[in-house]
Amino acid sequence: AQSVAQPEDQVNVAEGNPLTVKCTYSVSGNPYLFWYVQYPNRGLQFLLKYITGDNLVKGSYGFEAEFNKSQTSFHLKKPSALVSDSALYFCAVRDIDRDKIIFGKGTRLHILP
Amino acid sequence: DSGVTQTPKHLITATGQRVTLRCSPRSGDLSVYWYQQSLDQGLQFLIQYYNGEERAKGNILERFSAQQFPDLHSELNLSSLELGDSALYFCASSSLSSGANVLTFGAGSRLTVL
């Protein structure tokens, strides 16, 4: 079965510094990969997706993600972190059963002022 | 407002009871997904419906059932509740015509079983 792993439960970054939230995947076939963000007491919000094409995907709120096939990774990045970026971030993959989206366990991002 | 409506927002009940969680998808979306979010298990896929038919099933317990009605709203029924069922239950909808299953989530229903 397809799966994603987020190796870090929590990431701390100083405001203004670049941030990276890591995600690795295991799929058979071509991966459909996603990043979602969850703010406190809210549902998840879609940030960006990779289906095919350019390995650097740009999304909402200045976030981008880099698809790396050789390393089976899809890390989320932002050049300059904001305190308001503090939230829970989920990486997801579309399962081989195409109607199922599998989420990682989430990484809590803390941006320190 | 995401356009996906979930009710109730909060629910407190006792072990052994039965509850129903309701979801109205975003206008035009035919597909509804249910997820359970708990601290130790992360976000677990439960079940998915498309235009009234079950399309995919995940780690859904036999005590749980769901359906999608002709007006496309969906209900998740949880019975013989146990303490471990306490969690945040999310509904999400998507328009499969997007071709990439981008999900729009509701705000969730927080279930507390005492």
GROMACS .gro file of C-alpha atoms in nm:
model
  227
    1ALA     CA    1   0.000   0.000   0.000
    2GLN     CA    2   0.102   0.357  -0.053
    3SER     CA    3   0.228   0.544   0.249
    4VAL     CA    4   0.389   0.866   0.360
    5ALA     CA    5   0.618   0.928   0.653
    6GLN     CA    6   0.685   1.251   0.834
    7PRO     CA    7   0.996   1.183   1.038
    8GLU     CA    8   0.970   1.490   1.263
    9ASP     CA    9   0.689   1.532   1.515
   10GLN     CA   10   0.787   1.896   1.567
   11VAL     CA   11   1.001   2.155   1.392
   12ASN     CA   12   1.107   2.484   1.547
   13VAL     CA   13   1.220   2.771   1.327
   14ALA     CA   14   1.298   3.134   1.404
   15GLU     CA   15   1.083   3.392   1.229
   16GLY     CA   16   1.244   3.505   0.905
   17ASN     CA   17   1.449   3.189   0.863
   18PRO     CA   18   1.381   2.932   0.592
   19LEU     CA   19   1.176   2.632   0.695
   20THR     CA   20   1.157   2.274   0.577
   21VAL     CA   21   0.904   2.011   0.680
   22LYS     CA   22   1.006   1.666   0.564
   23CYS     CA   23   0.800   1.398   0.396
   24THR     CA   24   0.900   1.070   0.235
   25TYR     CA   25   0.672   0.844   0.042
   26SER     CA   26   0.638   0.485  -0.066
   27VAL     CA   27   0.423   0.423  -0.372
   28SER     CA   28   0.396   0.190  -0.664
   29GLY     CA   29   0.354   0.381  -0.984
   30ASN     CA   30   0.353   0.755  -1.019
   31PRO     CA   31   0.280   0.936  -0.694
   32TYR     CA   32   0.015   1.197  -0.639
   33LEU     CA   33   0.140   1.393  -0.338
   34PHE     CA   34  -0.021   1.665  -0.130
   35TRP     CA   35   0.047   1.899   0.159
   36TYR     CA   36  -0.225   2.022   0.392
   37VAL     CA   37  -0.214   2.255   0.692
   38GLN     CA   38  -0.429   2.249   1.003
   39TYR     CA   39  -0.463   2.558   1.221
   40PRO     CA   40  -0.593   2.522   1.578
   41ASN     CA   41  -0.959   2.425   1.597
   42ARG     CA   42  -0.990   2.416   1.219
   43GLY     CA   43  -1.014   2.154   0.949
   44LEU     CA   44  -0.727   2.080   0.716
   45GLN     CA   45  -0.660   2.319   0.429
   46PHE     CA   46  -0.502   2.225   0.099
   47LEU     CA   47  -0.161   2.386   0.033
   48LEU     CA   48  -0.025   2.226  -0.281
   49LYS     CA   49  -0.004   1.908  -0.486
   50TYR     CA   50   0.233   1.726  -0.718
   51ILE     CA   51   0.100   1.512  -0.999
   52THR     CA   52   0.351   1.543  -1.277
   53GLY     CA   53   0.577   1.798  -1.439
   54ASP     CA   54   0.803   2.045  -1.266
   55ASN     CA   55   0.961   1.903  -0.952
   56LEU     CA   56   0.918   2.234  -0.767
   57VAL     CA   57   0.554   2.297  -0.687
   58LYS     CA   58   0.431   2.634  -0.563
   59GLY     CA   59   0.132   2.658  -0.336
   60SER     CA   60  -0.063   2.882  -0.103
   61TYR     CA   61   0.081   3.127   0.151
   62GLY     CA   62   0.427   3.128  -0.010
   63PHE     CA   63   0.489   2.757   0.045
   64GLU     CA   64   0.652   2.532  -0.209
   65ALA     CA   65   0.748   2.167  -0.219
   66GLU     CA   66   1.022   1.981  -0.399
   67PHE     CA   67   0.952   1.640  -0.546
   68ASN     CA   68   1.261   1.420  -0.549
   69LYS     CA   69   1.204   1.084  -0.713
   70SER     CA   70   1.544   0.936  -0.632
   71GLN     CA   71   1.507   1.016  -0.264
   72THR     CA   72   1.129   0.949  -0.262
   73SER     CA   73   1.079   1.277  -0.083
   74PHE     CA   74   0.837   1.565  -0.104
   75HIS     CA   75   0.962   1.824   0.145
   76LEU     CA   76   0.763   2.139   0.216
   77LYS     CA   77   0.960   2.462   0.215
   78LYS     CA   78   0.925   2.833   0.263
   79PRO     CA   79   1.207   3.086   0.222
   80SER     CA   80   1.111   3.307   0.517
   81ALA     CA   81   0.893   3.181   0.802
   82LEU     CA   82   0.617   3.383   0.965
   83VAL     CA   83   0.481   3.335   1.317
   84SER     CA   84   0.142   3.280   1.153
   85ASP     CA   85   0.283   2.970   0.979
   86SER     CA   86   0.275   2.790   1.314
   87ALA     CA   87   0.039   2.499   1.261
   88LEU     CA   88   0.017   2.124   1.204
   89TYR     CA   89   0.130   2.015   0.858
   90PHE     CA   90   0.028   1.692   0.688
   91CYS     CA   91   0.179   1.521   0.388
   92ALA     CA   92  -0.057   1.294   0.194
   93VAL     CA   93  -0.052   1.051  -0.097
   94ARG     CA   94  -0.323   0.914  -0.318
   95ASP     CA   95  -0.348   0.543  -0.258
   96ILE     CA   96  -0.331   0.282  -0.530
   97ASP     CA   97  -0.705   0.262  -0.469
   98ARG     CA   98  -0.750   0.599  -0.633
   99ASP     CA   99  -1.030   0.715  -0.412
  100LYS     CA  100  -0.830   0.694  -0.093
  101ILE     CA  101  -0.601   0.967   0.034
  102ILE     CA  102  -0.354   0.857   0.300
  103PHE     CA  103  -0.211   1.114   0.541
  104GLY     CA  104   0.109   1.115   0.739
  105LYS     CA  105   0.101   1.163   1.115
  106GLY     CA  106   0.165   1.533   1.086
  107THR     CA  107   0.447   1.767   1.186
  108ARG     CA  108   0.388   2.051   1.425
  109LEU     CA  109   0.567   2.364   1.309
  110HIS     CA  110   0.654   2.630   1.565
  111ILE     CA  111   0.777   2.963   1.435
  112LEU     CA  112   0.953   3.149   1.713
  113PRO     CA  113   0.929   3.529   1.716
  114ASP     CA  114  -1.583   2.887   0.569
  115SER     CA  115  -1.472   2.591   0.357
  116GLY     CA  116  -1.821   2.510   0.232
  117VAL     CA  117  -1.822   2.170   0.405
  118THR     CA  118  -2.059   2.170   0.701
  119GLN     CA  119  -2.032   1.928   0.989
  120THR     CA  120  -2.271   1.889   1.280
  121PRO     CA  121  -2.255   1.873   1.571
  122LYS     CA  122  -1.931   2.058   1.648
  123HIS     CA  123  -1.903   1.898   1.989
  124LEU     CA  124  -2.064   1.589   2.134
  125ILE     CA  125  -2.024   1.434   2.477
  126THR     CA  126  -2.173   1.093   2.542
  127ALA     CA  127  -2.125   0.780   2.748
  128THR     CA  128  -1.975   0.443   2.669
  129GLY     CA  129  -2.214   0.206   2.499
  130GLN     CA  130  -2.412   0.485   2.336
  131ARG     CA  131  -2.469   0.556   1.968
  132VAL     CA  132  -2.417   0.886   1.787
  133THR     CA  133  -2.462   1.018   1.436
  134LEU     CA  134  -2.234   1.274   1.278
  135ARG     CA  135  -2.357   1.465   0.978
  136CYS     CA  136  -2.174   1.619   0.684
  137SER     CA  137  -2.292   1.838   0.399
  138PRO     CA  138  -2.035   1.854   0.121
  139ARG     CA  139  -1.933   2.164  -0.068
  140SER     CA  140  -2.180   2.256  -0.339
  141GLY     CA  141  -2.112   2.053  -0.651
  142ASP     CA  142  -1.887   1.796  -0.484
  143LEU     CA  143  -2.005   1.439  -0.527
  144SER     CA  144  -1.746   1.267  -0.311
  145VAL     CA  145  -1.740   1.255   0.069
  146TYR     CA  146  -1.458   1.123   0.285
  147TRP     CA  147  -1.457   1.054   0.659
  148TYR     CA  148  -1.143   1.071   0.871
  149GLN     CA  149  -1.075   1.018   1.240
  150GLN     CA  150  -0.808   1.230   1.407
  151SER     CA  151  -0.671   1.125   1.742
  152LEU     CA  152  -0.352   1.224   1.920
  153ASP     CA  153  -0.187   0.885   1.899
  154GLN     CA  154  -0.315   0.768   1.560
  155GLY     CA  155  -0.293   1.081   1.352
  156LEU     CA  156  -0.543   1.121   1.070
  157GLN     CA  157  -0.698   0.786   0.982
  158PHE     CA  158  -0.906   0.731   0.669
  159LEU     CA  159  -1.238   0.568   0.748
  160ILE     CA  160  -1.455   0.555   0.439
  161GLN     CA  161  -1.540   0.734   0.115
  162TYR     CA  162  -1.859   0.771  -0.087
  163TYR     CA  163  -1.913   0.896  -0.437
  164ASN     CA  164  -2.261   0.998  -0.548
  165GLY     CA  165  -2.425   0.768  -0.298
  166GLU     CA  166  -2.204   0.464  -0.345
  167GLU     CA  167  -1.924   0.341  -0.123
  168ARG     CA  168  -1.595   0.375  -0.311
  169ALA     CA  169  -1.317   0.307  -0.062
  170LYS     CA  170  -1.288   0.173   0.286
  171GLY     CA  171  -1.012   0.223   0.538
  172ASN     CA  172  -0.966   0.134   0.901
  173ILE     CA  173  -1.332   0.162   0.989
  174LEU     CA  174  -1.453  -0.047   1.280
  175GLU     CA  175  -1.753  -0.275   1.241
  176ARG     CA  176  -1.928  -0.065   1.507
  177PHE     CA  177  -1.910   0.230   1.267
  178SER     CA  178  -2.115   0.272   0.954
  179ALA     CA  179  -2.179   0.548   0.707
  180GLN     CA  180  -2.395   0.636   0.412
  181GLN     CA  181  -2.441   0.908   0.158
  182PHE     CA  182  -2.793   1.019   0.077
  183PRO     CA  183  -2.944   1.129  -0.257
  184ASP     CA  184  -2.896   1.494  -0.162
  185LEU     CA  185  -2.525   1.404  -0.117
  186HIS     CA  186  -2.507   1.470   0.254
  187SER     CA  187  -2.343   1.194   0.452
  188GLU     CA  188  -2.383   1.050   0.800
  189LEU     CA  189  -2.132   0.858   1.008
  190ASN     CA  190  -2.292   0.635   1.271
  191LEU     CA  191  -2.084   0.528   1.569
  192SER     CA  192  -2.234   0.266   1.799
  193SER     CA  193  -2.139   0.081   2.117
  194LEU     CA  194  -1.905   0.367   2.187
  195GLU     CA  195  -1.583   0.308   2.377
  196LEU     CA  196  -1.349   0.553   2.547
  197GLY     CA  197  -1.102   0.508   2.263
  198ASP     CA  198  -1.351   0.642   2.013
  199SER     CA  199  -1.301   0.990   2.155
  200ALA     CA  200  -1.153   1.185   1.867
  201LEU     CA  201  -1.207   1.457   1.613
  202TYR     CA  202  -1.403   1.330   1.315
  203PHE     CA  203  -1.354   1.512   0.989
  204CYS     CA  204  -1.558   1.505   0.676
  205ALA     CA  205  -1.405   1.619   0.349
  206SER     CA  206  -1.549   1.653   0.003
  207SER     CA  207  -1.399   1.664  -0.341
  208SER     CA  208  -1.490   1.703  -0.700
  209LEU     CA  209  -1.330   1.404  -0.867
  210SER     CA  210  -1.344   1.592  -1.193
  211SER     CA  211  -1.038   1.774  -1.061
  212GLY     CA  212  -0.852   1.456  -1.133
  213ALA     CA  213  -0.633   1.482  -0.829
  214ASN     CA  214  -0.858   1.433  -0.530
  215VAL     CA  215  -0.801   1.770  -0.363
  216LEU     CA  216  -1.003   1.755  -0.045
  217THR     CA  217  -1.197   2.033   0.121
  218PHE     CA  218  -1.237   1.965   0.491
  219GLY     CA  219  -1.508   2.063   0.733
  220ALA     CA  220  -1.426   2.200   1.078
  221GLY     CA  221  -1.480   1.861   1.239
  222SER     CA  222  -1.698   1.705   1.506
  223ARG     CA  223  -1.527   1.652   1.839
  224LEU     CA  224  -1.658   1.341   2.011
  225THR     CA  225  -1.588   1.281   2.378
  226VAL     CA  226  -1.688   0.945   2.523
  227LEU     CA  227  -1.701   0.934   2.904
   0.00000   0.00000   0.00000
